[in-house]
Amino acid sequence: MSPSPRHRHAVDGGYPRGEETRARIVAAALNLFGEHGFDGASTRDIAERAGVNAPAIGYYFDNKEGVYLACVEHIVSRVWEQLAGPVEAAEAALASQADDNTLIEALCAIQARVAEFMLTSSESSHWRPFMAREQAGLGPTSGYEMIEKRISRRMTAVNAGIVGRLLGRPADDEETLIRTLTLNGPLLVFHTHCRKSLGVLGWDAIDTERLAKLMRIVKQHTVILLQSMTEMRGAPLPRESKPQAVKAVRTRRRQSSAGAARVLGEG
């Protein structure tokens, strides 16, 4: 069984200022795991970066995987503090059988909060190298499992729930899940290719004004995609061999364009 990150407090004769020491070790580990990966960062290096004796790692975290899990726990806790509000609001909208526009707004609200924290927070930018390796599967599976259990499953469930409702398909349907995963493509470009994206735009950073401009465009794309899903509700995917189906979908698209315009206008 993978070790769980422990949280030991200072005791007589033990390590002083336990909370502070533990936090310093986690901060140092986040940097070193991001720079060198899980295999490349040693507990001795982490201890040296944190300014503590090497045995302190075992005292607070048992071993290197314990330190890694503490890093993941720190990130997960901070991320959920930011996302809990819009995610819970979207879950409530789904449960209340809200109309299409309300569901679209709820998903866009999640997307906006993710973007704000991911792209403008100095804290999250500090985690980027660590998370890039984690998301690439280069860390212990225990870290991935913690992220899945604490954040990813719930996020996927609510987003796929909204997409499925708009499509008229189950939330766990393969098409629903593919469409759900592709919605965040525009934001991922700015997160995983931050330097290149900023260079193309001639930006040195994403400030409040630039974030507003970016999210206005991202929201337009998202609303158009989600609105188009409502046109497919209850109908098979159009194929070139079925011109009547294509014509029917195009007709529904024209009829629903006013609905998309209303959502964008409200944003």
PDB file of C-alpha atoms in Angstrom, residues 35-212:
ATOM      1  CA  GLU A  35      13.274  20.189 -12.082  1.00  0.00           C
ATOM      2  CA  HIS A  36      14.527  16.602 -11.990  1.00  0.00           C
ATOM      3  CA  GLY A  37      11.487  14.331 -11.769  1.00  0.00           C
ATOM      4  CA  PHE A  38      10.672  11.819  -9.062  1.00  0.00           C
ATOM      5  CA  ASP A  39      13.579   9.526  -9.886  1.00  0.00           C
ATOM      6  CA  GLY A  40      16.090  12.342 -10.296  1.00  0.00           C
ATOM      7  CA  ALA A  41      15.403  14.139  -7.011  1.00  0.00           C
ATOM      8  CA  SER A  42      16.883  12.498  -3.922  1.00  0.00           C
ATOM      9  CA  THR A  43      15.713  12.919  -0.345  1.00  0.00           C
ATOM     10  CA  ARG A  44      19.170  14.252   0.471  1.00  0.00           C
ATOM     11  CA  ASP A  45      18.791  16.959  -2.190  1.00  0.00           C
ATOM     12  CA  ILE A  46      15.332  17.838  -0.880  1.00  0.00           C
ATOM     13  CA  ALA A  47      16.606  18.102   2.676  1.00  0.00           C
ATOM     14  CA  GLU A  48      19.518  20.283   1.583  1.00  0.00           C
ATOM     15  CA  ARG A  49      17.235  22.606  -0.419  1.00  0.00           C
ATOM     16  CA  ALA A  50      14.866  22.864   2.558  1.00  0.00           C
ATOM     17  CA  GLY A  51      17.717  23.540   4.970  1.00  0.00           C
ATOM     18  CA  VAL A  52      17.024  20.528   7.189  1.00  0.00           C
ATOM     19  CA  ASN A  53      18.884  17.370   8.132  1.00  0.00           C
ATOM     20  CA  ALA A  54      18.266  14.352   5.885  1.00  0.00           C
ATOM     21  CA  PRO A  55      16.581  12.301   8.676  1.00  0.00           C
ATOM     22  CA  ALA A  56      13.850  14.958   8.834  1.00  0.00           C
ATOM     23  CA  ILE A  57      12.419  13.552   5.586  1.00  0.00           C
ATOM     24  CA  GLY A  58      11.807  10.187   7.209  1.00  0.00           C
ATOM     25  CA  TYR A  59      10.467  11.809  10.357  1.00  0.00           C
ATOM     26  CA  TYR A  60       7.781  13.844   8.585  1.00  0.00           C
ATOM     27  CA  PHE A  61       7.054  11.765   5.468  1.00  0.00           C
ATOM     28  CA  ASP A  62       8.495   8.235   5.893  1.00  0.00           C
ATOM     29  CA  ASN A  63      10.197   8.241   2.478  1.00  0.00           C
ATOM     30  CA  LYS A  64      10.468   9.995  -0.885  1.00  0.00           C
ATOM     31  CA  GLU A  65       7.051   8.865  -2.086  1.00  0.00           C
ATOM     32  CA  GLY A  66       5.585  10.264   1.105  1.00  0.00           C
ATOM     33  CA  VAL A  67       7.133  13.649   0.280  1.00  0.00           C
ATOM     34  CA  TYR A  68       5.759  13.409  -3.259  1.00  0.00           C
ATOM     35  CA  LEU A  69       2.269  12.675  -1.969  1.00  0.00           C
ATOM     36  CA  ALA A  70       2.511  15.630   0.394  1.00  0.00           C
ATOM     37  CA  CYS A  71       3.278  17.830  -2.626  1.00  0.00           C
ATOM     38  CA  VAL A  72       0.240  16.469  -4.456  1.00  0.00           C
ATOM     39  CA  GLU A  73      -1.916  16.911  -1.355  1.00  0.00           C
ATOM     40  CA  HIS A  74      -0.833  20.550  -1.101  1.00  0.00           C
ATOM     41  CA  ILE A  75      -1.702  21.242  -4.743  1.00  0.00           C
ATOM     42  CA  VAL A  76      -5.007  19.372  -4.604  1.00  0.00           C
ATOM     43  CA  SER A  77      -6.125  21.252  -1.501  1.00  0.00           C
ATOM     44  CA  ARG A  78      -5.317  24.649  -2.978  1.00  0.00           C
ATOM     45  CA  VAL A  79      -6.909  23.860  -6.336  1.00  0.00           C
ATOM     46  CA  TRP A  80     -10.123  22.621  -4.747  1.00  0.00           C
ATOM     47  CA  GLU A  81     -10.378  25.785  -2.654  1.00  0.00           C
ATOM     48  CA  GLN A  82     -10.619  27.662  -5.950  1.00  0.00           C
ATOM     49  CA  LEU A  83     -12.902  25.273  -7.840  1.00  0.00           C
ATOM     50  CA  ALA A  84     -15.353  24.106  -5.187  1.00  0.00           C
ATOM     51  CA  GLY A  85     -17.764  27.024  -5.677  1.00  0.00           C
ATOM     52  CA  PRO A  86     -18.377  26.791  -9.444  1.00  0.00           C
ATOM     53  CA  VAL A  87     -18.266  22.982  -9.442  1.00  0.00           C
ATOM     54  CA  GLU A  88     -20.901  22.735  -6.719  1.00  0.00           C
ATOM     55  CA  ALA A  89     -23.039  25.333  -8.533  1.00  0.00           C
ATOM     56  CA  ALA A  90     -22.844  23.279 -11.731  1.00  0.00           C
ATOM     57  CA  GLU A  91     -23.766  20.105  -9.853  1.00  0.00           C
ATOM     58  CA  ALA A  92     -26.801  21.919  -8.429  1.00  0.00           C
ATOM     59  CA  ALA A  93     -27.817  23.095 -11.908  1.00  0.00           C
ATOM     60  CA  LEU A  94     -27.679  19.523 -13.197  1.00  0.00           C
ATOM     61  CA  ALA A  95     -29.676  18.214 -10.257  1.00  0.00           C
ATOM     62  CA  SER A  96     -32.362  20.875 -10.716  1.00  0.00           C
ATOM     63  CA  GLN A  97     -32.880  20.028 -14.406  1.00  0.00           C
ATOM     64  CA  ALA A  98     -31.796  23.551 -15.399  1.00  0.00           C
ATOM     65  CA  ASP A  99     -32.283  24.735 -18.984  1.00  0.00           C
ATOM     66  CA  ASP A 100     -29.572  24.612 -21.637  1.00  0.00           C
ATOM     67  CA  ASN A 101     -28.372  28.193 -21.230  1.00  0.00           C
ATOM     68  CA  THR A 102     -28.028  27.789 -17.457  1.00  0.00           C
ATOM     69  CA  LEU A 103     -25.986  24.623 -17.933  1.00  0.00           C
ATOM     70  CA  ILE A 104     -23.773  26.310 -20.507  1.00  0.00           C
ATOM     71  CA  GLU A 105     -23.167  29.241 -18.158  1.00  0.00           C
ATOM     72  CA  ALA A 106     -22.333  26.835 -15.327  1.00  0.00           C
ATOM     73  CA  LEU A 107     -19.689  25.053 -17.385  1.00  0.00           C
ATOM     74  CA  CYS A 108     -18.245  28.363 -18.575  1.00  0.00           C
ATOM     75  CA  ALA A 109     -18.007  29.500 -14.939  1.00  0.00           C
ATOM     76  CA  ILE A 110     -15.890  26.443 -14.100  1.00  0.00           C
ATOM     77  CA  GLN A 111     -13.712  27.110 -17.117  1.00  0.00           C
ATOM     78  CA  ALA A 112     -13.242  30.759 -16.124  1.00  0.00           C
ATOM     79  CA  ARG A 113     -12.219  29.893 -12.565  1.00  0.00           C
ATOM     80  CA  VAL A 114      -9.757  27.274 -13.804  1.00  0.00           C
ATOM     81  CA  ALA A 115      -8.228  29.804 -16.199  1.00  0.00           C
ATOM     82  CA  GLU A 116      -7.939  32.542 -13.600  1.00  0.00           C
ATOM     83  CA  PHE A 117      -6.119  30.330 -11.126  1.00  0.00           C
ATOM     84  CA  MET A 118      -4.073  28.397 -13.673  1.00  0.00           C
ATOM     85  CA  LEU A 119      -2.900  31.355 -15.746  1.00  0.00           C
ATOM     86  CA  THR A 120      -2.555  34.277 -13.338  1.00  0.00           C
ATOM     87  CA  SER A 121      -1.700  32.790  -9.947  1.00  0.00           C
ATOM     88  CA  SER A 122       1.997  32.929  -9.067  1.00  0.00           C
ATOM     89  CA  GLU A 123       1.345  29.902  -6.886  1.00  0.00           C
ATOM     90  CA  SER A 124       0.070  27.720  -9.709  1.00  0.00           C
ATOM     91  CA  SER A 125       2.837  28.845 -12.072  1.00  0.00           C
ATOM     92  CA  HIS A 126       5.302  27.635  -9.448  1.00  0.00           C
ATOM     93  CA  TRP A 127       3.713  24.161  -9.685  1.00  0.00           C
ATOM     94  CA  ARG A 128       3.740  23.977 -13.489  1.00  0.00           C
ATOM     95  CA  PRO A 129       6.927  21.861 -13.926  1.00  0.00           C
ATOM     96  CA  PHE A 130       5.807  19.458 -11.193  1.00  0.00           C
ATOM     97  CA  MET A 131       2.327  19.047 -12.670  1.00  0.00           C
ATOM     98  CA  ALA A 132       3.651  18.700 -16.227  1.00  0.00           C
ATOM     99  CA  ARG A 133       5.616  15.643 -15.127  1.00  0.00           C
ATOM    100  CA  GLU A 134       2.733  14.300 -13.065  1.00  0.00           C
ATOM    101  CA  GLN A 135       0.244  14.624 -15.921  1.00  0.00           C
ATOM    102  CA  ALA A 136       2.723  12.923 -18.250  1.00  0.00           C
ATOM    103  CA  GLY A 137       2.706   9.898 -15.945  1.00  0.00           C
ATOM    104  CA  LEU A 138       6.255  10.433 -14.710  1.00  0.00           C
ATOM    105  CA  GLY A 139       5.462  10.289 -10.998  1.00  0.00           C
ATOM    106  CA  PRO A 140       4.259   7.540  -8.643  1.00  0.00           C
ATOM    107  CA  THR A 141       0.796   6.212  -9.470  1.00  0.00           C
ATOM    108  CA  SER A 142      -0.252   7.117  -5.932  1.00  0.00           C
ATOM    109  CA  GLY A 143      -0.052  10.802  -6.892  1.00  0.00           C
ATOM    110  CA  TYR A 144      -2.244  10.283  -9.937  1.00  0.00           C
ATOM    111  CA  GLU A 145      -4.745   8.333  -7.850  1.00  0.00           C
ATOM    112  CA  MET A 146      -4.978  11.142  -5.303  1.00  0.00           C
ATOM    113  CA  ILE A 147      -5.643  13.756  -7.998  1.00  0.00           C
ATOM    114  CA  GLU A 148      -8.235  11.495  -9.620  1.00  0.00           C
ATOM    115  CA  LYS A 149     -10.034  10.826  -6.354  1.00  0.00           C
ATOM    116  CA  ARG A 150      -9.982  14.368  -4.989  1.00  0.00           C
ATOM    117  CA  ILE A 151     -10.530  16.494  -8.114  1.00  0.00           C
ATOM    118  CA  SER A 152     -10.505  14.895 -11.557  1.00  0.00           C
ATOM    119  CA  ARG A 153     -13.387  12.450 -11.151  1.00  0.00           C
ATOM    120  CA  ARG A 154     -15.709  15.090  -9.776  1.00  0.00           C
ATOM    121  CA  MET A 155     -14.708  17.637 -12.423  1.00  0.00           C
ATOM    122  CA  THR A 156     -15.148  15.098 -15.199  1.00  0.00           C
ATOM    123  CA  ALA A 157     -18.496  13.980 -13.810  1.00  0.00           C
ATOM    124  CA  VAL A 158     -20.022  17.456 -13.727  1.00  0.00           C
ATOM    125  CA  ASN A 159     -18.583  18.566 -17.075  1.00  0.00           C
ATOM    126  CA  ALA A 160     -19.591  15.325 -18.789  1.00  0.00           C
ATOM    127  CA  GLY A 161     -22.973  15.559 -17.100  1.00  0.00           C
ATOM    128  CA  ILE A 162     -23.568  18.943 -18.700  1.00  0.00           C
ATOM    129  CA  VAL A 163     -22.246  17.879 -22.100  1.00  0.00           C
ATOM    130  CA  GLY A 164     -24.298  14.688 -21.979  1.00  0.00           C
ATOM    131  CA  ARG A 165     -27.440  16.621 -21.084  1.00  0.00           C
ATOM    132  CA  LEU A 166     -26.897  18.991 -24.004  1.00  0.00           C
ATOM    133  CA  LEU A 167     -26.217  16.099 -26.382  1.00  0.00           C
ATOM    134  CA  GLY A 168     -29.028  13.938 -25.080  1.00  0.00           C
ATOM    135  CA  ARG A 169     -26.543  11.177 -24.300  1.00  0.00           C
ATOM    136  CA  PRO A 170     -25.383   9.498 -21.070  1.00  0.00           C
ATOM    137  CA  ALA A 171     -22.574  11.223 -19.191  1.00  0.00           C
ATOM    138  CA  ASP A 172     -20.393   8.113 -19.512  1.00  0.00           C
ATOM    139  CA  ASP A 173     -21.012   7.719 -23.243  1.00  0.00           C
ATOM    140  CA  GLU A 174     -17.769   7.656 -25.250  1.00  0.00           C
ATOM    141  CA  GLU A 175     -18.813  10.526 -27.523  1.00  0.00           C
ATOM    142  CA  THR A 176     -19.842  12.591 -24.508  1.00  0.00           C
ATOM    143  CA  LEU A 177     -16.481  12.059 -22.843  1.00  0.00           C
ATOM    144  CA  ILE A 178     -14.487  12.870 -25.982  1.00  0.00           C
ATOM    145  CA  ARG A 179     -16.390  16.111 -26.476  1.00  0.00           C
ATOM    146  CA  THR A 180     -15.928  16.956 -22.797  1.00  0.00           C
ATOM    147  CA  LEU A 181     -12.171  16.421 -22.938  1.00  0.00           C
ATOM    148  CA  THR A 182     -11.737  18.570 -26.038  1.00  0.00           C
ATOM    149  CA  LEU A 183     -13.484  21.592 -24.517  1.00  0.00           C
ATOM    150  CA  ASN A 184     -10.418  22.639 -22.522  1.00  0.00           C
ATOM    151  CA  GLY A 185      -8.001  22.572 -25.447  1.00  0.00           C
ATOM    152  CA  PRO A 186      -7.721  26.382 -25.782  1.00  0.00           C
ATOM    153  CA  LEU A 187      -6.797  26.799 -22.117  1.00  0.00           C
ATOM    154  CA  LEU A 188      -4.314  23.931 -22.116  1.00  0.00           C
ATOM    155  CA  VAL A 189      -2.355  25.634 -24.894  1.00  0.00           C
ATOM    156  CA  PHE A 190      -1.749  28.636 -22.647  1.00  0.00           C
ATOM    157  CA  HIS A 191      -0.909  26.422 -19.682  1.00  0.00           C
ATOM    158  CA  THR A 192       1.352  23.752 -21.160  1.00  0.00           C
ATOM    159  CA  HIS A 193       2.868  25.989 -23.863  1.00  0.00           C
ATOM    160  CA  CYS A 194       2.883  29.172 -21.842  1.00  0.00           C
ATOM    161  CA  ARG A 195       6.166  30.613 -23.135  1.00  0.00           C
ATOM    162  CA  LYS A 196       5.301  29.980 -26.778  1.00  0.00           C
ATOM    163  CA  SER A 197       1.747  31.330 -26.420  1.00  0.00           C
ATOM    164  CA  LEU A 198       2.923  34.516 -24.727  1.00  0.00           C
ATOM    165  CA  GLY A 199       5.660  34.933 -27.329  1.00  0.00           C
ATOM    166  CA  VAL A 200       3.207  34.686 -30.220  1.00  0.00           C
ATOM    167  CA  LEU A 201       1.055  37.387 -28.622  1.00  0.00           C
ATOM    168  CA  GLY A 202       3.989  39.546 -27.585  1.00  0.00           C
ATOM    169  CA  TRP A 203       2.901  39.365 -23.952  1.00  0.00           C
ATOM    170  CA  ASP A 204       5.308  39.188 -21.043  1.00  0.00           C
ATOM    171  CA  ALA A 205       2.609  37.821 -18.729  1.00  0.00           C
ATOM    172  CA  ILE A 206      -1.159  37.384 -18.451  1.00  0.00           C
ATOM    173  CA  ASP A 207      -2.546  40.200 -16.325  1.00  0.00           C
ATOM    174  CA  THR A 208      -6.166  40.904 -15.423  1.00  0.00           C
ATOM    175  CA  GLU A 209      -6.904  42.786 -18.641  1.00  0.00           C
ATOM    176  CA  ARG A 210      -5.318  40.146 -20.854  1.00  0.00           C
ATOM    177  CA  LEU A 211      -7.077  37.347 -18.999  1.00  0.00           C
ATOM    178  CA  ALA A 212     -10.422  39.076 -19.608  1.00  0.00           C
TER     179      ALA A 212
END
